[in-house]
C-alpha cells in the first residue's frame, strides 16, 4: 500500500481515525482545562503538572495488570466502553467543589483504562490494514496525533479565555461521547484475537512470552530507551530557553510530522529496515551541540531536524509486528506504549536531576550522548543476533546435508 488514496479507501480506517481524533482533541482540551482548574485551586506547579501527566504514569500499573484484555476482548465494544468511561470521568472532574484528592483518584482510574485502550487501538489498526499498509497507516495516525495536540492546545487556550475550565471539561466529555458513537457506528464487530479471559496471570504470562525473544527484546529497547532519553532532554526546553520554548516545541512537532510523512509515504519498503539506526542517531545528534548554547533560531532548527528521527518508531514497530504472532499484536503494541511512557518519564526525571546539578544545556547534551550510546550498542547487538541466526541456519543446512550423505 503506497498511496493515501488506497489507505483511506480501506474499510473502517476513516472512522477509526475520526474516533481517535475526537479522543485526542478531548484529551488535550480537557487536560489543559483541568491543569488550569488545579492551579487556580492549589497554586502548586507540581500538582498542576501531575494533573496533566499523571494519567500517563498510571498507565504503568495498567500495563502490568490489564494488557491481556487488548487481545481477549472484542475491540469495537471495548473502545466504545473506554470512550464512555473517559466521558464519565471527565464529567466528574467538572463537578464543582471536587476535592483535589478526588481529582487524582479519577485521573488514576483514567490512566488505568488508557493503558488498555492503547493496546486495543493498536491491535485493531493492525487488523484493519494489510501488512504492507501498516507503516503508512501508522504514520498517518502519528501525524494526526501531532496535529490534534497542536490544534487541541491552541483551541483549549482560546476557549479558556471565554469559558470556564469546568465548561471546557464538559466539552471534552462531549468529544469523548462523540468518539464512542463513531466507534460503535463506524467499526465492524470483531471477535477477540486470542481465546481466554483477560486476567493478571494472562497479562504477566504474555508479557513474559513477548520478552522471551531476544529479537523482540532488542526491538522493544530500541523503541523505548533512545526515545525516552531524548524526550527527557526535550522536557528541559522551558528551563533552557523560556522565551523560545514554545517555538522549539512547535518546531519539534513539525519535524516529527515531516519524518512520519517521509518514512510512511516516500521511503520504499525494502529500504525502511535499514533506517532504524540512522533515524535514532538523528534523533539525538543535534542536541550534542546544545552545550554551546546556540541561538534561539538554531536551537529551534536543531529541534526540528532531530525530531525527524522519531520516525524510527515506525520502522521498529513494523519490525515488532513481523516478530509477533497475530493473536498477540494488541498486547505487544500495548507493552510498547507502556514502556515508552515509562522511559519518557524516567528520562524526564534523569534530565531534570542533571539540569539541577549542572545546567539545562549540559543536561540536554548528556541525554543526547546517552541516547546515541544506547543506539550504537543496540545496533551491534542486533547485528550479532542476525549473524547468530544466519550461522544457526547454515549449521542446520550443513547437518541436513551430512545426514543425507550418510544415508
Short mmCIF file of C-alpha atoms in Angstrom, two decimals:
data_model
loop_
_atom_site.label_atom_id
_atom_site.label_comp_id
_atom_site.label_asym_id
_atom_site.label_seq_id
_atom_site.Cartn_x
_atom_site.Cartn_y
_atom_site.Cartn_z
CA UNK A 1 0.00 0.00 0.00
CA UNK A 2 1.80 3.08 -1.26
CA UNK A 3 -0.83 5.86 -1.56
CA UNK A 4 -3.10 7.76 0.81
CA UNK A 5 -5.99 7.21 -1.60
CA UNK A 6 -5.69 3.45 -1.21
CA UNK A 7 -5.25 3.82 2.53
CA UNK A 8 -8.41 5.85 3.05
CA UNK A 9 -10.39 3.51 0.82
CA UNK A 10 -9.66 0.74 3.28
CA UNK A 11 -12.93 -0.10 5.08
CA UNK A 12 -13.14 1.21 8.65
CA UNK A 13 -9.86 3.16 8.54
CA UNK A 14 -11.57 6.56 8.25
CA UNK A 15 -13.97 6.05 11.20
CA UNK A 16 -11.06 4.58 13.15
CA UNK A 17 -9.11 7.82 12.62
CA UNK A 18 -12.13 10.05 13.30
CA UNK A 19 -12.77 8.41 16.67
CA UNK A 20 -9.09 8.76 17.55
CA UNK A 21 -9.14 12.44 16.51
CA UNK A 22 -12.15 13.13 18.74
CA UNK A 23 -10.46 11.38 21.67
CA UNK A 24 -7.18 13.24 21.11
CA UNK A 25 -8.97 16.60 20.98
CA UNK A 26 -10.83 15.72 24.18
CA UNK A 27 -7.58 14.77 25.93
CA UNK A 28 -5.78 17.99 25.05
CA UNK A 29 -8.67 20.38 25.71
CA UNK A 30 -9.65 18.55 28.90
CA UNK A 31 -6.05 18.27 30.11
CA UNK A 32 -5.40 21.98 29.70
CA UNK A 33 -8.70 22.87 31.38
CA UNK A 34 -8.03 20.55 34.33
CA UNK A 35 -4.49 21.88 34.79
CA UNK A 36 -5.88 25.41 34.87
CA UNK A 37 -8.50 24.39 37.41
CA UNK A 38 -5.96 22.64 39.66
CA UNK A 39 -3.53 25.56 39.51
CA UNK A 40 -6.23 28.04 40.46
CA UNK A 41 -7.27 25.82 43.36
CA UNK A 42 -3.82 24.94 44.72
CA UNK A 43 -1.24 27.30 43.22
CA UNK A 44 1.08 24.29 43.02
CA UNK A 45 3.15 23.80 39.83
CA UNK A 46 3.81 20.18 40.84
CA UNK A 47 0.14 19.29 41.24
CA UNK A 48 -0.65 21.15 38.04
CA UNK A 49 1.92 19.13 36.11
CA UNK A 50 0.69 15.88 37.66
CA UNK A 51 -2.88 16.73 36.68
CA UNK A 52 -1.77 16.75 33.03
CA UNK A 53 0.75 13.89 33.04
CA UNK A 54 -0.42 11.81 35.99
CA UNK A 55 -2.61 9.51 33.84
CA UNK A 56 0.46 8.56 31.80
CA UNK A 57 2.22 7.41 34.95
CA UNK A 58 -0.85 5.39 35.92
CA UNK A 59 -0.57 3.54 32.61
CA UNK A 60 2.43 1.73 34.06
CA UNK A 61 0.14 -0.04 36.51
CA UNK A 62 -2.32 -0.83 33.77
CA UNK A 63 0.46 -2.26 31.64
CA UNK A 64 1.27 -4.74 34.38
CA UNK A 65 -2.30 -5.80 35.14
CA UNK A 66 -4.69 -5.15 32.23
CA UNK A 67 -2.86 -5.62 28.92
CA UNK A 68 -4.13 -9.15 28.31
CA UNK A 69 -7.52 -7.58 27.57
CA UNK A 70 -6.10 -5.97 24.41
CA UNK A 71 -6.34 -9.31 22.58
CA UNK A 72 -9.01 -11.07 24.65
CA UNK A 73 -11.83 -8.52 24.35
CA UNK A 74 -13.89 -7.54 21.27
CA UNK A 75 -12.21 -4.32 20.00
CA UNK A 76 -15.25 -2.31 18.90
CA UNK A 77 -17.12 -2.91 22.14
CA UNK A 78 -14.15 -2.19 24.40
CA UNK A 79 -13.17 1.01 22.53
CA UNK A 80 -16.75 2.24 22.83
CA UNK A 81 -16.84 1.46 26.56
CA UNK A 82 -13.44 3.13 27.10
CA UNK A 83 -14.61 6.32 25.38
CA UNK A 84 -17.76 6.39 27.50
CA UNK A 85 -15.70 5.77 30.65
CA UNK A 86 -13.45 8.70 29.74
CA UNK A 87 -16.52 10.85 29.12
CA UNK A 88 -17.91 9.96 32.56
CA UNK A 89 -14.58 10.55 34.29
CA UNK A 90 -14.11 13.93 32.59
CA UNK A 91 -17.64 14.97 33.55
CA UNK A 92 -16.92 14.03 37.17
CA UNK A 93 -13.80 16.23 37.09
CA UNK A 94 -16.05 19.15 36.13
CA UNK A 95 -18.13 18.85 39.32
CA UNK A 96 -17.92 22.00 41.49
CA UNK A 97 -16.18 21.55 44.83
CA UNK A 98 -14.48 18.28 43.92
CA UNK A 99 -11.56 17.76 46.37
CA UNK A 100 -8.05 17.61 44.92
CA UNK A 101 -7.56 14.05 46.20
CA UNK A 102 -10.69 13.01 44.31
CA UNK A 103 -9.35 14.63 41.14
CA UNK A 104 -6.24 12.48 41.31
CA UNK A 105 -8.26 9.38 42.12
CA UNK A 106 -10.25 9.90 38.92
CA UNK A 107 -7.03 10.51 36.99
CA UNK A 108 -5.60 7.25 38.31
CA UNK A 109 -8.63 5.35 37.04
CA UNK A 110 -8.43 7.10 33.67
CA UNK A 111 -4.78 6.16 33.36
CA UNK A 112 -5.52 2.51 34.07
CA UNK A 113 -8.23 2.49 31.42
CA UNK A 114 -5.94 4.28 28.95
CA UNK A 115 -3.32 1.54 29.24
CA UNK A 116 -5.84 -0.94 27.85
CA UNK A 117 -7.09 1.42 25.15
CA UNK A 118 -3.67 1.86 23.55
CA UNK A 119 -3.24 -1.88 23.02
CA UNK A 120 -6.78 -2.36 21.74
CA UNK A 121 -6.49 0.51 19.26
CA UNK A 122 -3.06 -0.61 18.05
CA UNK A 123 -4.20 -4.19 17.56
CA UNK A 124 -7.35 -3.07 15.74
CA UNK A 125 -5.36 -0.93 13.30
CA UNK A 126 -3.21 -3.97 12.57
CA UNK A 127 -6.43 -5.90 11.82
CA UNK A 128 -7.91 -3.20 9.61
CA UNK A 129 -4.83 -2.66 7.44
CA UNK A 130 -2.91 -5.11 5.31
CA UNK A 131 0.65 -5.95 6.32
CA UNK A 132 2.12 -3.68 3.66
CA UNK A 133 -0.14 -0.82 4.75
CA UNK A 134 0.72 -0.79 8.44
CA UNK A 135 3.62 1.68 8.27
CA UNK A 136 1.72 4.15 6.07
CA UNK A 137 -1.34 3.87 8.31
CA UNK A 138 0.70 4.26 11.48
CA UNK A 139 2.45 7.33 10.04
CA UNK A 140 -0.95 8.95 9.37
CA UNK A 141 -2.02 8.01 12.91
CA UNK A 142 1.11 9.64 14.37
CA UNK A 143 0.72 12.76 12.22
CA UNK A 144 -2.92 13.08 13.27
CA UNK A 145 -1.90 12.84 16.94
CA UNK A 146 0.63 15.65 16.48
CA UNK A 147 -1.88 17.83 14.64
CA UNK A 148 -4.59 17.23 17.24
CA UNK A 149 -2.17 18.09 20.03
CA UNK A 150 -1.27 21.41 18.42
CA UNK A 151 -4.87 22.21 17.48
CA UNK A 152 -6.28 20.98 20.79
CA UNK A 153 -3.94 23.01 22.97
CA UNK A 154 -4.43 26.09 20.80
CA UNK A 155 -8.21 25.69 20.84
CA UNK A 156 -8.22 24.95 24.55
CA UNK A 157 -6.23 28.12 25.23
CA UNK A 158 -8.74 30.20 23.29
CA UNK A 159 -11.73 28.53 24.92
CA UNK A 160 -10.35 29.20 28.39
CA UNK A 161 -10.41 32.92 27.64
CA UNK A 162 -14.17 32.85 27.05
CA UNK A 163 -15.35 29.80 29.02
CA UNK A 164 -14.71 28.43 32.49
CA UNK A 165 -12.43 25.41 32.93
CA UNK A 166 -15.40 23.31 34.04
CA UNK A 167 -17.30 24.18 30.86
CA UNK A 168 -14.25 23.15 28.82
CA UNK A 169 -14.15 19.85 30.70
CA UNK A 170 -17.80 19.23 29.80
CA UNK A 171 -16.93 19.99 26.16
CA UNK A 172 -14.14 17.42 26.37
CA UNK A 173 -16.60 14.89 27.81
CA UNK A 174 -18.90 15.52 24.82
CA UNK A 175 -15.99 14.83 22.46
CA UNK A 176 -15.38 11.50 24.21
CA UNK A 177 -19.06 10.64 23.69
CA UNK A 178 -18.64 11.53 20.01
CA UNK A 179 -15.70 9.12 19.80
CA UNK A 180 -17.84 6.38 21.37
CA UNK A 181 -20.61 6.95 18.81
CA UNK A 182 -18.16 6.85 15.91
CA UNK A 183 -16.62 3.65 17.26
CA UNK A 184 -20.00 1.98 17.59
CA UNK A 185 -21.40 3.06 14.21
CA UNK A 186 -18.25 3.06 12.09
CA UNK A 187 -16.42 -0.09 13.19
CA UNK A 188 -17.32 -3.68 12.45
CA UNK A 189 -17.86 -6.10 15.35
CA UNK A 190 -14.88 -8.46 15.63
CA UNK A 191 -14.15 -11.44 17.79
CA UNK A 192 -11.17 -11.24 20.15
CA UNK A 193 -7.86 -12.21 18.56
CA UNK A 194 -6.97 -14.57 21.42
CA UNK A 195 -9.01 -17.07 23.39
CA UNK A 196 -9.46 -16.94 27.14
CA UNK A 197 -10.45 -14.31 29.67
CA UNK A 198 -8.28 -11.29 30.45
CA UNK A 199 -6.55 -11.63 33.81
CA UNK A 200 -3.48 -10.62 35.74
CA UNK A 201 -1.96 -14.06 35.15
CA UNK A 202 -2.62 -13.85 31.40
CA UNK A 203 -1.10 -10.37 31.26
CA UNK A 204 2.10 -11.43 33.01
CA UNK A 205 2.33 -14.68 31.05
CA UNK A 206 2.00 -12.95 27.67
CA UNK A 207 4.36 -10.13 28.66
CA UNK A 208 6.92 -12.80 29.63
CA UNK A 209 6.38 -14.55 26.30
CA UNK A 210 6.84 -11.31 24.36
CA UNK A 211 10.00 -10.54 26.33
CA UNK A 212 11.41 -14.07 25.93
CA UNK A 213 12.51 -13.48 22.33
CA UNK A 214 15.92 -11.80 22.05
CA UNK A 215 14.92 -10.12 18.78
CA UNK A 216 11.78 -8.67 20.34
CA UNK A 217 13.72 -7.55 23.42
CA UNK A 218 16.17 -5.61 21.27
CA UNK A 219 13.28 -4.10 19.30
CA UNK A 220 11.48 -3.01 22.46
CA UNK A 221 14.64 -1.47 23.90
CA UNK A 222 15.22 0.34 20.62
CA UNK A 223 11.70 1.76 20.81
CA UNK A 224 11.95 2.76 24.47
CA UNK A 225 15.40 3.86 25.57
CA UNK A 226 16.81 6.23 22.89
CA UNK A 227 13.39 7.86 22.59
CA UNK A 228 12.98 8.20 26.35
CA UNK A 229 16.39 9.82 26.82
CA UNK A 230 15.76 12.39 24.09
CA UNK A 231 12.25 13.18 25.33
CA UNK A 232 13.77 13.65 28.78
CA UNK A 233 16.09 16.25 27.27
CA UNK A 234 13.13 17.86 25.49
CA UNK A 235 11.44 18.35 28.86
CA UNK A 236 14.13 20.96 29.62
CA UNK A 237 13.12 23.35 26.81
CA UNK A 238 11.41 25.73 29.23
CA UNK A 239 14.36 25.94 31.60
CA UNK A 240 16.84 26.05 28.70
CA UNK A 241 15.17 28.91 26.78
CA UNK A 242 11.99 30.19 28.46
CA UNK A 243 11.17 32.70 25.74
CA UNK A 244 11.74 30.23 22.89
CA UNK A 245 10.36 27.05 24.45
CA UNK A 246 7.02 27.28 22.64
CA UNK A 247 8.76 27.74 19.30
CA UNK A 248 11.05 24.79 19.98
CA UNK A 249 8.12 22.51 20.81
CA UNK A 250 6.28 23.65 17.68
CA UNK A 251 9.37 23.05 15.52
CA UNK A 252 9.79 19.65 17.11
CA UNK A 253 6.19 18.76 16.22
CA UNK A 254 6.82 19.94 12.66
CA UNK A 255 9.94 17.77 12.39
CA UNK A 256 8.07 14.75 13.73
CA UNK A 257 5.30 15.33 11.19
CA UNK A 258 7.84 15.54 8.34
CA UNK A 259 9.63 12.36 9.47
CA UNK A 260 6.42 10.33 9.69
CA UNK A 261 5.34 11.62 6.28
CA UNK A 262 8.68 10.77 4.65
CA UNK A 263 9.11 7.30 6.16
CA UNK A 264 5.46 6.32 5.85
CA UNK A 265 4.86 7.58 2.32
CA UNK A 266 8.12 8.15 0.45
CA UNK A 267 10.66 5.58 1.65
CA UNK A 268 10.48 2.24 -0.24
CA UNK A 269 9.58 -0.73 2.00
CA UNK A 270 12.83 -2.51 1.15
CA UNK A 271 14.83 0.45 2.47
CA UNK A 272 12.92 1.04 5.70
CA UNK A 273 14.60 -1.67 7.83
CA UNK A 274 17.99 -0.03 7.21
CA UNK A 275 16.83 3.30 8.61
CA UNK A 276 16.20 2.28 12.23
CA UNK A 277 19.71 3.09 13.46
CA UNK A 278 20.31 6.24 11.32
CA UNK A 279 16.99 7.73 12.42
CA UNK A 280 17.69 7.05 16.10
CA UNK A 281 21.10 8.68 15.74
CA UNK A 282 19.47 11.68 14.04
CA UNK A 283 17.02 11.90 16.95
CA UNK A 284 19.87 12.67 19.37
CA UNK A 285 22.81 14.07 17.40
CA UNK A 286 21.63 17.71 17.01
CA UNK A 287 21.36 18.05 20.79
CA UNK A 288 25.06 17.38 21.24
CA UNK A 289 25.68 20.98 20.20
CA UNK A 290 23.40 22.46 22.86
CA UNK A 291 26.35 22.52 25.25
CA UNK A 292 27.48 25.53 23.15
CA UNK A 293 24.10 27.24 23.88
CA UNK A 294 23.18 28.09 20.27
CA UNK A 295 20.81 30.94 19.49
CA UNK A 296 17.05 30.51 19.68
CA UNK A 297 16.81 30.16 15.90
CA UNK A 298 19.50 27.49 15.76
CA UNK A 299 18.01 25.69 18.77
CA UNK A 300 14.57 25.57 17.17
CA UNK A 301 16.09 24.37 13.89
CA UNK A 302 18.01 21.65 15.71
CA UNK A 303 14.81 20.54 17.47
CA UNK A 304 13.02 20.28 14.11
CA UNK A 305 15.84 18.29 12.48
CA UNK A 306 16.23 15.97 15.46
CA UNK A 307 12.50 15.25 15.68
CA UNK A 308 12.53 13.77 12.19
CA UNK A 309 14.27 10.87 13.93
CA UNK A 310 11.11 9.99 15.86
CA UNK A 311 10.07 8.22 12.65
CA UNK A 312 12.37 5.39 13.77
CA UNK A 313 9.40 4.18 15.79
CA UNK A 314 7.55 3.38 12.55
CA UNK A 315 10.39 1.16 11.36
CA UNK A 316 10.76 -0.56 14.71
CA UNK A 317 7.01 -1.09 15.14
CA UNK A 318 6.92 -2.73 11.72
CA UNK A 319 9.76 -4.99 12.88
CA UNK A 320 7.91 -5.75 16.11
CA UNK A 321 4.79 -6.78 14.19
CA UNK A 322 6.84 -9.09 11.98
CA UNK A 323 8.21 -10.80 15.11
CA UNK A 324 4.85 -11.13 16.90
CA UNK A 325 2.08 -13.72 16.38
CA UNK A 326 -1.16 -12.16 15.10
CA UNK A 327 -3.12 -13.11 18.21
CA UNK A 328 -0.70 -11.13 20.43
CA UNK A 329 -0.40 -7.90 18.41
CA UNK A 330 -2.67 -5.89 20.71
CA UNK A 331 -0.74 -6.72 23.86
CA UNK A 332 2.59 -6.35 22.02
CA UNK A 333 1.69 -2.79 20.99
CA UNK A 334 0.24 -2.09 24.42
CA UNK A 335 3.50 -3.20 26.02
CA UNK A 336 5.37 -0.90 23.64
CA UNK A 337 3.18 2.06 24.59
CA UNK A 338 3.56 1.34 28.31
CA UNK A 339 7.33 1.00 28.09
CA UNK A 340 7.62 4.15 26.01
CA UNK A 341 5.70 6.19 28.58
CA UNK A 342 7.78 4.68 31.38
CA UNK A 343 11.12 5.51 29.80
CA UNK A 344 9.98 9.01 28.86
CA UNK A 345 9.09 9.60 32.49
CA UNK A 346 12.42 8.17 33.64
CA UNK A 347 14.19 10.32 31.03
CA UNK A 348 12.49 13.46 32.31
CA UNK A 349 13.47 12.58 35.89
CA UNK A 350 17.11 11.95 34.93
CA UNK A 351 17.30 15.07 32.77
CA UNK A 352 15.81 17.24 35.49
CA UNK A 353 18.28 15.87 38.04
CA UNK A 354 21.23 16.50 35.71
CA UNK A 355 19.99 20.02 34.99
CA UNK A 356 19.72 20.68 38.72
CA UNK A 357 23.31 19.55 39.23
CA UNK A 358 24.81 21.19 36.12
CA UNK A 359 22.78 23.30 33.66
CA UNK A 360 19.89 22.59 31.24
CA UNK A 361 22.16 22.84 28.18
CA UNK A 362 24.68 20.41 29.70
CA UNK A 363 21.94 18.01 30.73
CA UNK A 364 20.41 18.01 27.23
CA UNK A 365 23.83 17.23 25.75
CA UNK A 366 24.42 14.39 28.20
CA UNK A 367 20.99 12.91 27.49
CA UNK A 368 21.71 13.04 23.75
CA UNK A 369 25.09 11.36 24.26
CA UNK A 370 23.42 8.63 26.31
CA UNK A 371 20.81 8.08 23.58
CA UNK A 372 23.50 7.75 20.90
CA UNK A 373 25.47 5.30 23.04
CA UNK A 374 22.42 3.10 23.61
CA UNK A 375 21.55 3.18 19.89
CA UNK A 376 25.05 2.08 18.89
CA UNK A 377 25.12 -0.71 21.48
CA UNK A 378 21.72 -1.99 20.33
CA UNK A 379 22.88 -1.83 16.73
CA UNK A 380 25.90 -4.01 17.49
CA UNK A 381 23.76 -6.48 19.45
CA UNK A 382 21.27 -6.58 16.59
CA UNK A 383 23.97 -7.40 14.06
CA UNK A 384 25.25 -10.18 16.32
CA UNK A 385 21.71 -11.51 16.61
CA UNK A 386 21.32 -11.64 12.82
CA UNK A 387 24.77 -13.18 12.40
CA UNK A 388 23.98 -15.83 15.01
CA UNK A 389 20.67 -16.62 13.34
CA UNK A 390 22.42 -16.92 9.98
CA UNK A 391 25.10 -19.20 11.36
CA UNK A 392 22.46 -21.34 13.04
CA UNK A 393 20.60 -21.69 9.77
CA UNK A 394 23.81 -22.55 7.90
CA UNK A 395 24.72 -25.16 10.52
CA UNK A 396 21.28 -26.67 10.24
CA UNK A 397 21.57 -26.92 6.46
CA UNK A 398 25.04 -28.47 6.77
CA UNK A 399 23.73 -31.01 9.25
CA UNK A 400 20.91 -31.98 6.94
CA UNK A 401 23.39 -32.36 4.06
CA UNK A 402 25.69 -34.55 6.14
CA UNK A 403 22.76 -36.68 7.19
CA UNK A 404 21.67 -37.14 3.60
CA UNK A 405 25.24 -38.06 2.59
CA UNK A 406 25.49 -40.63 5.37
CA UNK A 407 22.15 -42.07 4.42
#
